[in-house]
Short mmCIF file of C-alpha atoms and ligand atoms in Angstrom, two decimals:
data_model
loop_
_atom_site.label_atom_id
_atom_site.label_comp_id
_atom_site.label_asym_id
_atom_site.label_seq_id
_atom_site.Cartn_x
_atom_site.Cartn_y
_atom_site.Cartn_z
CA MET B 1 111.64 123.16 74.22
CA LYS B 2 109.21 123.48 77.07
CA ARG B 3 108.15 120.54 79.36
CA THR B 4 105.65 118.41 77.70
CA HIS B 5 104.04 114.92 78.58
CA TRP B 6 104.53 112.16 76.25
CA TRP B 7 100.44 112.42 75.77
CA GLN B 8 100.47 116.17 74.75
CA THR B 9 102.67 115.37 71.65
CA ALA B 10 101.31 111.60 71.01
CA VAL B 11 98.67 110.46 68.68
CA ILE B 12 96.30 107.84 69.87
CA TYR B 13 94.84 105.10 67.83
CA GLN B 14 91.95 103.31 68.83
CA ILE B 15 91.52 99.72 68.34
CA TYR B 16 88.30 97.99 68.29
CA PRO B 17 89.68 94.45 69.50
CA ARG B 18 86.90 92.53 68.28
CA SER B 19 87.62 93.83 64.58
CA PHE B 20 91.31 94.41 64.25
CA GLN B 21 93.00 91.01 63.73
CA ASP B 22 91.62 87.56 64.18
CA SER B 23 94.76 85.21 65.06
CA ASN B 24 92.96 81.89 65.97
CA GLY B 25 90.40 81.74 63.13
CA ASP B 26 87.11 82.24 65.35
CA GLY B 27 85.95 85.27 63.23
CA VAL B 28 86.80 87.65 66.14
CA GLY B 29 89.98 89.80 66.71
CA ASP B 30 92.15 88.98 69.68
CA LEU B 31 95.27 90.36 71.67
CA ALA B 32 97.70 88.07 69.55
CA GLY B 33 96.29 89.61 66.63
CA ILE B 34 96.92 92.96 67.73
CA THR B 35 100.58 92.17 68.73
CA SER B 36 101.12 90.71 64.88
CA ARG B 37 100.07 94.13 63.53
CA LEU B 38 102.17 96.38 65.87
CA GLY B 39 104.49 96.70 62.67
CA TYR B 40 101.88 98.47 60.85
CA LEU B 41 101.15 100.58 63.79
CA SER B 42 104.78 101.79 64.51
CA GLU B 43 104.61 102.57 60.12
CA LEU B 44 101.60 104.47 60.52
CA GLY B 45 103.10 106.26 63.00
CA VAL B 46 100.82 106.40 65.85
CA ASP B 47 102.60 106.77 69.38
CA ALA B 48 99.83 105.16 71.70
CA ILE B 49 97.14 102.47 71.14
CA TRP B 50 93.69 102.50 73.42
CA ILE B 51 92.16 99.07 73.09
CA SER B 52 88.50 99.01 73.80
CA PRO B 53 87.90 96.65 76.51
CA ILE B 54 89.38 92.84 76.79
CA PHE B 55 88.50 92.08 80.23
CA GLN B 56 85.99 88.81 80.96
CA SER B 57 82.57 89.52 79.89
CA PRO B 58 79.48 88.16 78.88
CA MET B 59 79.60 90.16 75.55
CA LYS B 60 76.25 91.50 76.03
CA ASP B 61 77.48 95.21 74.93
CA PHE B 62 81.01 93.72 73.38
CA GLY B 63 82.99 93.94 76.44
CA TYR B 64 81.28 97.02 78.06
CA ASP B 65 79.84 94.53 80.42
CA ILE B 66 82.83 93.25 82.89
CA SER B 67 82.50 90.14 85.08
CA ASP B 68 85.97 90.71 86.16
CA TYR B 69 88.06 93.52 85.94
CA ARG B 70 91.38 91.51 86.62
CA ALA B 71 91.02 88.85 83.95
CA ILE B 72 91.42 88.68 79.90
CA ASP B 73 88.18 87.05 78.53
CA PRO B 74 89.42 83.81 76.59
CA LEU B 75 87.88 85.18 73.34
CA PHE B 76 90.64 87.64 73.20
CA GLY B 77 93.16 85.46 74.97
CA ALA B 78 95.08 84.96 78.24
CA MET B 79 96.94 87.21 80.36
CA GLU B 80 100.18 86.22 79.13
CA ASP B 81 98.97 87.14 75.45
CA PHE B 82 98.23 90.68 77.18
CA GLU B 83 101.62 90.81 78.77
CA THR B 84 103.06 89.94 75.47
CA LEU B 85 101.53 92.58 73.86
CA LEU B 86 102.22 95.23 76.41
CA GLU B 87 106.03 94.56 75.93
CA ALA B 88 105.99 94.30 72.52
CA ALA B 89 104.44 97.55 72.16
CA HIS B 90 106.71 98.96 74.45
CA SER B 91 109.95 97.76 72.61
CA ARG B 92 108.41 99.75 69.69
CA GLY B 93 108.11 102.57 71.95
CA LEU B 94 104.22 102.76 71.71
CA LYS B 95 101.89 103.37 74.97
CA VAL B 96 99.00 101.16 75.88
CA LEU B 97 95.84 102.55 77.15
CA LEU B 98 93.11 100.50 78.43
CA ASP B 99 89.59 100.92 78.54
CA PHE B 100 88.24 101.07 82.36
CA VAL B 101 84.45 100.72 82.80
CA PRO B 102 83.76 101.96 86.05
CA ASN B 103 80.08 102.98 85.65
CA HIS B 104 78.60 99.59 85.89
CA SER B 105 79.75 95.93 85.69
CA SER B 106 77.97 93.04 84.39
CA ASP B 107 75.00 91.47 86.13
CA GLN B 108 77.55 88.34 86.21
CA HIS B 109 80.15 90.03 88.10
CA PRO B 110 80.19 88.31 91.67
CA TRP B 111 79.86 91.63 93.06
CA PHE B 112 76.36 91.89 91.68
CA ILE B 113 75.30 88.15 92.05
CA GLY B 114 76.12 88.91 95.77
CA SER B 115 74.38 92.36 95.78
CA ARG B 116 71.16 90.77 94.38
CA SER B 117 71.30 87.60 96.50
CA SER B 118 69.96 89.57 99.55
CA ARG B 119 68.71 92.71 101.03
CA THR B 120 71.47 92.16 103.58
CA ASN B 121 74.25 90.72 101.62
CA PRO B 122 77.32 92.78 102.08
CA LYS B 123 77.61 93.93 98.33
CA ARG B 124 73.88 95.05 98.49
CA ASP B 125 75.07 98.81 98.45
CA TRP B 126 77.60 98.20 95.93
CA TYR B 127 74.70 98.75 93.48
CA ILE B 128 72.02 101.32 93.18
CA TRP B 129 68.81 99.53 94.67
CA ARG B 130 65.40 101.50 95.41
CA ASP B 131 62.00 100.44 96.51
CA PRO B 132 59.42 100.27 93.84
CA ALA B 133 57.06 103.74 93.63
CA PRO B 134 53.57 102.92 95.36
CA ASP B 135 51.88 101.80 92.70
CA GLY B 136 54.59 98.96 92.29
CA GLY B 137 56.25 100.62 89.07
CA PRO B 138 59.95 102.16 88.69
CA PRO B 139 61.23 104.29 91.68
CA ASN B 140 61.31 107.32 88.88
CA ASN B 141 61.13 108.04 85.43
CA TRP B 142 64.97 107.55 84.91
CA LEU B 143 65.24 106.06 81.27
CA SER B 144 68.21 103.73 79.87
CA GLU B 145 70.20 104.64 77.22
CA PHE B 146 69.61 101.59 75.56
CA GLY B 147 65.58 101.96 75.63
CA GLY B 148 62.96 101.63 78.18
CA SER B 149 63.26 102.33 82.17
CA ALA B 150 66.43 102.54 83.58
CA TRP B 151 65.13 100.53 86.54
CA GLU B 152 64.72 96.35 86.66
CA PHE B 153 62.68 94.77 88.97
CA ASP B 154 64.64 92.17 91.10
CA GLY B 155 61.40 89.82 92.13
CA LYS B 156 63.52 87.97 94.72
CA THR B 157 64.44 90.63 96.94
CA GLY B 158 61.64 92.72 95.78
CA GLN B 159 63.69 96.05 94.79
CA TYR B 160 64.74 97.65 91.28
CA TYR B 161 68.21 98.21 90.62
CA TYR B 162 69.26 101.10 88.16
CA HIS B 163 71.20 100.70 84.61
CA ALA B 164 71.88 103.16 82.33
CA PHE B 165 72.62 101.04 79.89
CA LEU B 166 71.27 97.30 79.42
CA SER B 167 69.87 95.74 82.38
CA SER B 168 72.68 93.30 82.42
CA GLN B 169 74.74 96.30 83.14
CA PRO B 170 73.73 97.53 86.78
CA ASP B 171 75.41 100.97 87.80
CA LEU B 172 77.80 100.65 90.56
CA ASN B 173 77.11 102.82 93.66
CA TRP B 174 80.32 105.23 93.60
CA ARG B 175 79.02 106.78 96.62
CA ASN B 176 80.16 103.74 98.37
CA ARG B 177 83.70 103.91 99.96
CA GLU B 178 84.28 100.08 99.18
CA VAL B 179 83.30 100.34 95.60
CA VAL B 180 85.93 103.11 95.30
CA ASP B 181 88.63 101.34 97.08
CA ALA B 182 87.69 98.29 95.22
CA MET B 183 87.98 100.32 91.33
CA HIS B 184 91.01 101.99 92.64
CA ASP B 185 92.89 98.80 93.42
CA VAL B 186 91.68 97.78 89.98
CA LEU B 187 93.59 100.73 88.58
CA ARG B 188 96.42 99.85 90.60
CA PHE B 189 96.55 96.43 89.15
CA TRP B 190 97.01 97.21 85.38
CA LEU B 191 98.98 100.21 86.28
CA ASP B 192 101.09 97.74 88.30
CA LYS B 193 101.57 95.80 85.18
CA GLY B 194 102.87 98.70 83.07
CA VAL B 195 99.81 100.22 81.34
CA ASP B 196 100.28 103.86 80.23
CA GLY B 197 96.85 104.86 81.19
CA PHE B 198 93.17 104.57 80.73
CA ARG B 199 90.11 105.79 78.79
CA VAL B 200 87.41 105.84 81.01
CA ASP B 201 84.05 104.98 80.02
CA VAL B 202 80.79 107.47 80.80
CA ILE B 203 82.80 109.21 83.34
CA TRP B 204 80.27 112.01 83.61
CA HIS B 205 77.57 109.43 84.73
CA LEU B 206 79.66 108.04 87.82
CA ILE B 207 77.36 109.90 90.58
CA LYS B 208 73.56 110.02 90.38
CA ASP B 209 71.47 112.42 92.57
CA SER B 210 70.87 110.56 95.79
CA ALA B 211 67.32 111.86 96.31
CA PHE B 212 66.51 110.13 93.05
CA PRO B 213 64.30 113.14 91.74
CA ASP B 214 62.24 112.54 88.33
CA ASN B 215 64.42 113.95 85.30
CA PRO B 216 62.53 116.69 83.89
CA PRO B 217 60.73 116.45 80.44
CA ASN B 218 62.94 117.54 77.13
CA SER B 219 60.86 120.14 75.50
CA ASP B 220 63.34 119.58 72.47
CA TYR B 221 62.62 115.84 72.01
CA ARG B 222 61.34 114.90 68.49
CA PRO B 223 59.96 111.37 67.49
CA GLY B 224 62.65 109.53 65.53
CA LYS B 225 65.16 110.47 68.02
CA PRO B 226 66.44 107.90 70.47
CA PRO B 227 63.63 107.35 73.49
CA HIS B 228 66.04 108.05 76.41
CA GLN B 229 66.17 111.65 75.07
CA LYS B 230 62.69 111.96 76.14
CA VAL B 231 63.96 113.58 79.33
CA VAL B 232 66.80 115.71 80.55
CA PRO B 233 69.52 113.89 82.21
CA LEU B 234 69.86 116.31 84.97
CA TYR B 235 69.81 114.08 88.26
CA THR B 236 71.83 111.29 86.37
CA THR B 237 74.94 112.71 84.64
CA ASP B 238 77.08 115.33 85.34
CA LEU B 239 76.54 115.83 88.96
CA PRO B 240 78.96 118.02 90.96
CA GLU B 241 80.34 115.21 92.96
CA VAL B 242 81.28 113.32 89.89
CA HIS B 243 84.42 115.49 89.94
CA ASP B 244 85.57 114.40 93.36
CA VAL B 245 85.51 110.94 92.23
CA ILE B 246 87.39 111.66 89.02
CA ALA B 247 90.18 113.59 91.26
CA GLY B 248 90.49 110.20 93.29
CA MET B 249 91.29 108.35 89.98
CA ARG B 250 93.44 110.85 89.04
CA ARG B 251 95.39 110.54 92.51
CA VAL B 252 95.72 106.59 91.83
CA VAL B 253 97.06 107.01 88.23
CA ASP B 254 99.44 110.09 89.76
CA GLU B 255 100.99 107.50 92.20
CA PHE B 256 102.54 106.22 89.17
CA ASP B 257 104.85 108.10 86.70
CA ASP B 258 103.52 110.04 83.60
CA ARG B 259 100.64 108.02 82.90
CA LEU B 260 97.53 109.20 81.28
CA LEU B 261 93.45 109.52 82.31
CA ILE B 262 91.18 110.18 79.24
CA GLY B 263 87.18 110.90 80.23
CA GLU B 264 84.72 109.90 77.81
CA ILE B 265 82.28 112.76 78.13
CA TYR B 266 79.33 113.77 75.93
CA LEU B 267 78.64 117.36 76.90
CA PRO B 268 78.59 120.57 75.40
CA LEU B 269 81.95 122.41 75.56
CA GLU B 270 81.42 124.51 78.29
CA ARG B 271 80.48 121.61 80.86
CA LEU B 272 82.89 119.59 79.25
CA VAL B 273 85.95 121.54 80.20
CA ALA B 274 85.01 121.41 83.78
CA TYR B 275 86.24 117.66 83.43
CA TYR B 276 89.99 119.12 83.51
CA GLY B 277 89.13 119.52 87.13
CA ARG B 278 89.69 121.93 89.85
CA ASP B 279 93.40 123.20 89.64
CA LEU B 280 93.82 120.52 86.86
CA ASP B 281 93.16 117.60 89.24
CA GLY B 282 90.53 115.63 86.94
CA ALA B 283 91.01 113.79 83.72
CA HIS B 284 94.27 114.88 81.72
CA LEU B 285 92.09 114.73 78.15
CA PRO B 286 88.08 115.09 78.58
CA PHE B 287 87.52 113.73 75.03
CA ASN B 288 86.39 116.22 72.77
CA PHE B 289 84.01 114.73 70.52
CA ALA B 290 82.62 118.15 69.25
CA LEU B 291 83.81 117.64 65.89
CA LEU B 292 81.38 114.63 65.48
CA ASN B 293 78.36 116.57 65.47
CA THR B 294 79.20 119.71 64.23
CA PRO B 295 78.36 120.27 60.20
CA TRP B 296 81.05 120.15 57.99
CA ASP B 297 81.29 123.74 57.36
CA ALA B 298 84.44 125.66 57.42
CA ARG B 299 82.71 128.73 59.47
CA LYS B 300 81.07 126.66 61.95
CA ILE B 301 84.23 124.65 62.31
CA ALA B 302 86.53 127.60 62.91
CA GLN B 303 83.97 128.90 65.44
CA LEU B 304 83.89 125.35 67.33
CA ILE B 305 87.72 125.53 67.64
CA SER B 306 87.96 129.06 68.71
CA GLU B 307 85.24 128.25 71.59
CA TYR B 308 87.12 125.20 72.34
CA GLU B 309 90.09 126.89 72.88
CA ALA B 310 88.41 130.08 74.58
CA ALA B 311 86.88 127.68 77.04
CA LEU B 312 89.94 125.51 77.96
CA PRO B 313 91.08 126.14 81.59
CA ARG B 314 94.73 127.53 81.74
CA GLY B 315 97.04 124.62 81.60
CA GLY B 316 94.38 122.44 80.19
CA TRP B 317 95.68 120.55 77.22
CA PRO B 318 93.13 120.12 74.08
CA ASN B 319 92.36 117.14 72.06
CA TRP B 320 90.25 116.27 69.20
CA VAL B 321 88.19 113.24 67.98
CA LEU B 322 86.91 112.24 64.37
CA GLY B 323 85.33 108.83 65.36
CA ASN B 324 85.01 105.90 67.63
CA HIS B 325 83.15 102.55 67.96
CA ASP B 326 79.98 104.64 68.82
CA GLN B 327 79.67 106.86 66.08
CA PRO B 328 79.22 107.02 62.26
CA ARG B 329 82.60 106.84 60.13
CA ILE B 330 83.75 110.00 59.25
CA ALA B 331 84.38 108.95 55.64
CA GLY B 332 80.62 108.12 55.74
CA ARG B 333 79.15 111.23 56.92
CA ILE B 334 81.16 113.50 54.71
CA GLY B 335 82.23 111.45 51.97
CA SER B 336 85.66 109.92 51.06
CA PRO B 337 87.41 113.15 49.36
CA GLN B 338 86.57 115.19 52.41
CA ALA B 339 87.77 112.40 54.98
CA ALA B 340 91.28 113.11 53.67
CA VAL B 341 90.82 117.18 54.42
CA ALA B 342 89.19 115.92 57.94
CA ALA B 343 92.81 113.92 58.59
CA MET B 344 94.62 117.07 58.12
CA LEU B 345 92.23 119.06 60.39
CA LEU B 346 92.71 116.29 63.03
CA LEU B 347 96.15 115.89 62.80
CA THR B 348 97.22 119.92 62.54
CA LEU B 349 94.68 121.22 65.08
CA ARG B 350 96.62 121.95 68.53
CA GLY B 351 96.18 119.11 71.04
CA THR B 352 96.16 115.21 71.03
CA PRO B 353 94.45 113.68 68.48
CA THR B 354 92.69 110.26 68.48
CA ILE B 355 91.95 108.09 65.44
CA TYR B 356 89.79 105.50 65.18
CA TYR B 357 90.97 102.17 63.39
CA GLY B 358 90.20 101.86 59.82
CA ASP B 359 89.69 105.81 59.38
CA GLU B 360 92.96 105.96 57.89
CA LEU B 361 91.59 103.71 55.08
CA GLY B 362 88.90 105.85 54.65
CA MET B 363 86.59 102.81 56.03
CA PRO B 364 82.86 104.00 55.22
CA GLN B 365 79.96 103.25 57.31
CA ALA B 366 78.92 99.57 56.26
CA HIS B 367 75.53 98.86 55.92
CA ILE B 368 74.59 95.94 58.05
CA PRO B 369 71.61 93.62 57.06
CA PRO B 370 68.97 92.91 59.53
CA GLU B 371 69.88 89.68 60.01
CA ARG B 372 73.81 90.32 60.88
CA VAL B 373 72.63 93.18 63.49
CA ARG B 374 74.79 92.44 66.63
CA ASP B 375 74.59 95.81 68.87
CA PRO B 376 71.98 95.72 71.57
CA PHE B 377 71.34 99.29 71.21
CA GLU B 378 70.04 98.77 67.48
CA LYS B 379 68.27 95.27 68.65
CA ASN B 380 66.47 97.33 71.57
CA VAL B 381 65.43 100.46 69.63
CA PRO B 382 65.28 99.38 66.02
CA GLY B 383 64.63 101.36 62.87
CA ILE B 384 65.87 104.81 63.81
CA GLY B 385 69.29 104.43 62.77
CA VAL B 386 71.03 104.19 66.09
CA GLY B 387 73.05 101.12 65.43
CA ARG B 388 76.76 101.22 66.00
CA ASP B 389 77.81 97.73 63.77
CA GLY B 390 78.40 99.72 60.77
CA SER B 391 81.35 101.72 62.31
CA ARG B 392 82.95 98.28 63.99
CA THR B 393 83.54 96.20 60.65
CA PRO B 394 86.86 94.57 60.47
CA MET B 395 89.93 95.85 59.40
CA GLN B 396 90.72 95.75 55.97
CA TRP B 397 94.16 94.55 55.63
CA ASP B 398 94.43 93.05 51.94
CA ALA B 399 92.26 91.87 49.12
CA THR B 400 92.52 88.08 50.29
CA GLU B 401 89.41 86.65 51.95
CA ASN B 402 87.93 88.18 54.96
CA ALA B 403 90.45 91.04 53.99
CA GLY B 404 92.78 89.48 56.06
CA PHE B 405 91.30 89.86 58.86
CA SER B 406 90.29 86.03 59.88
CA THR B 407 90.10 82.69 58.11
CA SER B 408 86.79 82.63 58.69
CA GLU B 409 83.62 84.42 58.56
CA PRO B 410 83.99 87.48 60.64
CA TRP B 411 81.65 88.13 63.16
CA LEU B 412 80.50 91.28 61.39
CA PRO B 413 80.53 91.71 57.49
CA LEU B 414 82.90 93.56 55.98
CA ALA B 415 82.23 97.02 54.63
CA GLU B 416 81.79 97.73 51.07
CA GLY B 417 84.96 98.77 49.04
CA TRP B 418 87.40 96.55 50.95
CA LYS B 419 88.65 94.97 47.90
CA SER B 420 90.69 98.68 46.98
CA ALA B 421 90.35 100.08 50.08
CA ASN B 422 92.65 98.02 52.14
CA VAL B 423 96.32 98.35 53.71
CA ALA B 424 98.18 96.35 51.10
CA ASN B 425 96.65 98.44 48.28
CA LEU B 426 96.69 101.89 50.17
CA ARG B 427 100.44 101.50 51.10
CA GLU B 428 101.17 101.16 47.33
CA ASP B 429 99.75 104.19 46.45
CA GLY B 430 101.33 107.48 47.25
CA THR B 431 98.12 109.77 47.02
CA SER B 432 96.29 107.50 49.24
CA ILE B 433 94.34 108.67 52.68
CA LEU B 434 96.75 105.88 54.36
CA ASN B 435 99.88 107.62 53.06
CA LEU B 436 98.38 111.18 53.97
CA TYR B 437 98.30 109.99 57.85
CA ARG B 438 101.43 108.52 57.62
CA ARG B 439 102.88 111.96 55.84
CA LEU B 440 100.90 113.99 58.46
CA MET B 441 102.12 112.15 61.45
CA GLY B 442 105.86 112.40 59.90
CA ALA B 443 105.32 116.29 59.67
CA ARG B 444 103.84 116.41 63.33
CA ARG B 445 106.92 114.73 64.40
CA LYS B 446 109.51 116.90 62.69
CA SER B 447 107.65 120.40 63.76
CA ALA B 448 107.36 121.66 67.30
CA ALA B 449 104.65 124.25 65.78
CA LEU B 450 102.37 121.31 64.84
CA ALA B 451 103.17 119.16 67.67
CA HIS B 452 102.69 121.68 70.49
CA GLY B 453 102.97 125.11 69.01
CA GLY B 454 99.76 127.72 69.37
CA TYR B 455 96.73 127.99 67.56
CA ARG B 456 95.74 131.13 65.58
CA PRO B 457 92.72 131.12 63.26
CA TYR B 458 93.37 133.33 60.14
CA LEU B 459 90.02 133.67 58.26
CA THR B 460 87.21 131.52 56.78
CA GLU B 461 85.85 132.42 53.72
CA GLN B 462 84.53 130.40 50.38
CA ASP B 463 84.30 127.33 52.71
CA LEU B 464 88.05 127.68 53.18
CA LEU B 465 89.43 127.21 56.92
CA ILE B 466 92.57 128.24 57.55
CA TYR B 467 94.98 128.75 60.62
CA PHE B 468 98.15 128.93 62.08
CA ARG B 469 100.51 126.94 64.41
CA GLU B 470 103.24 128.60 65.90
CA PHE B 471 106.03 127.79 68.08
CA GLU B 472 108.63 130.12 69.08
CA ASP B 473 109.97 131.61 65.35
CA GLU B 474 108.41 128.12 63.51
CA ARG B 475 104.93 129.15 61.79
CA VAL B 476 102.83 126.66 59.85
CA LEU B 477 99.99 127.85 57.95
CA ILE B 478 97.19 125.32 57.46
CA ALA B 479 94.68 126.01 54.50
CA LEU B 480 91.60 123.30 53.71
CA ASN B 481 89.15 123.53 51.37
CA LEU B 482 86.21 122.15 52.64
CA THR B 483 84.25 121.75 49.18
CA HIS B 484 84.73 120.06 45.87
CA ILE B 485 85.74 123.49 43.90
CA ASP B 486 89.06 124.63 43.04
CA SER B 487 89.62 127.79 45.16
CA ALA B 488 92.27 130.44 45.96
CA ILE B 489 93.17 132.99 48.75
CA THR B 490 95.46 135.74 48.16
CA PHE B 491 97.15 137.15 51.36
CA PRO B 492 98.72 140.56 51.99
CA PRO B 493 102.19 140.75 50.13
CA GLY B 494 105.20 139.41 51.74
CA GLN B 495 102.98 137.87 54.66
CA ILE B 496 102.81 134.13 53.40
CA VAL B 497 105.57 132.73 52.06
CA GLY B 498 107.01 129.33 52.59
CA SER B 499 106.91 125.94 51.27
CA VAL B 500 104.66 122.78 51.02
CA LEU B 501 105.31 120.35 53.81
CA VAL B 502 102.07 118.01 53.14
CA SER B 503 99.59 118.30 50.72
CA ILE B 504 96.43 116.09 50.62
CA PHE B 505 97.37 114.69 47.01
CA GLY B 506 100.90 114.23 47.97
CA ASP B 507 101.81 116.25 44.66
CA ARG B 508 102.93 119.52 45.88
CA ASP B 509 105.73 118.65 48.70
CA GLY B 510 108.51 121.37 48.58
CA GLU B 511 106.43 123.94 46.37
CA HIS B 512 107.16 126.99 46.95
CA VAL B 513 104.18 129.51 47.98
CA ALA B 514 104.15 133.32 48.21
CA ASP B 515 101.33 135.23 48.81
CA THR B 516 98.36 133.17 47.11
CA VAL B 517 97.47 129.75 48.03
CA VAL B 518 95.79 127.81 45.34
CA LEU B 519 93.47 124.61 46.57
CA ARG B 520 92.21 122.35 44.24
CA GLY B 521 88.60 120.65 45.59
CA ASP B 522 89.04 118.64 48.32
CA GLU B 523 92.58 119.82 48.97
CA GLY B 524 94.45 120.81 52.04
CA VAL B 525 98.00 121.94 52.43
CA VAL B 526 100.57 122.25 55.25
CA ILE B 527 102.83 125.30 54.61
CA LYS B 528 105.86 125.99 56.67
CA LEU B 529 106.23 129.23 56.21
CA ASP B 530 109.82 131.07 56.14
CA SER B 531 111.04 132.94 59.09
CA VAL B 532 110.74 136.57 58.93
C1 LIG Y 1 79.95 103.82 76.18
C2 LIG Y 1 81.09 102.81 75.23
O1 LIG Y 1 81.75 103.85 74.33
C3 LIG Y 1 79.73 102.11 74.45
O2 LIG Y 1 80.10 101.28 73.68
C4 LIG Y 1 79.08 101.44 75.58
O3 LIG Y 1 77.75 100.86 75.09
C5 LIG Y 1 78.53 102.44 76.67
N1 LIG Y 1 79.45 102.92 77.08
C6 LIG Y 1 78.24 101.55 77.64
O4 LIG Y 1 79.18 100.99 78.41
#
């Protein structure tokens, strides 16, 4: 077997800690809660968990606003709870990835409190300060992703500071060497504790143009879209120097044994792949979010896979994502029956898959009544559907009160259907999506072709997506029906002979296949081909 890193054959599972398991009855998930559910994750068959931020935070953006990078927020527990979790996960063979948020801190971070206290404070240049425009307004037209200008005026020192997100999330100045060193030490702090790597928040944002030119207007902008899209973020994201910053982080991660660096990057494929770095000295895995916005259409998905495969740099390892805490749930987008097909796609494509917690239950996009909205993005830019609460609702463990998530009212309402779509129920049903996820991960573990073999497209017709995974003489065929209508495909005689390894409904395992693959509506099969 060729040498692979653990993260190449791993399945990553994202935990949004506020919503996974509450252990102390405050309606918000916590670290002890996650520890208590590690058995579930082992049984599910994932290899690594990525936990969204658990650090000290005023929680204006639910942990993506950090006021101490080395402390656990009391809402989630204490440092000992984290150490217990890490040890318990490791003893089960589960890796633990943390969420590193280097682009901005909280405005309550002592660094920023110092920075805004006077123009001569030693931390002044740790953030991005500019004089007002001649009319006293913001220095330029840069916009915040969460609405309004990205510049906030500070009356005391008479300058504006830049914030790509909330005004309580000031951007750090990554052109300042002291910032770089301080952040590298944060990485080392957690790596020394034994964490297995990081998912790095908005990594493509880290460097801004030092001349601060206006961003150009976006001629494709249409009303109803988030207002920050009125300009093209030409001078605020994806600048060439960002790759040096990432290579610096990578060097720190490489001081330790076989740790993983993942970058959060929303860019078109051809720009995304640059984040592997020159000579692969960037992120090991620049998150590939392309499935999130590709129409659920076999031809379009086949084309996307081929384009991504072709764009990857030599030695760059692929990865796929179907959901996260910022995006609508996949089951909400394409419906529950196709969510199972999506699971089969995610777990049979070449590369490292990331599962978003609850997608293995087919959790829907929840409707959040206006009075329960918590997301600051929705509060700042209401009514156009940008709210992210609907994909952050509590994990559905069982049919008891609050779905077994908490003994008190959860911080967000439960999604509809939790009384049946919960772990306790679905575990007992051999045909459930939960058991499909388990069977698919079981198959990946047993098949070198699925775990790290090559990808070869076959054809796409009648909305069937068909491809091979191959390693040495092991060949696996995946056939997915992206419609609700029964379908069949006949191959040239003698080419496709084998047996079903996994089928969506769980009732065809071991079935012999020769020349013709029959698929019911919303069905997919993984077929192990006989060697020729
Ligand atoms: C990306 C995170 O995933 C999102 O939840 C957060 O609001 C922004 N970065 C700002 O940190």
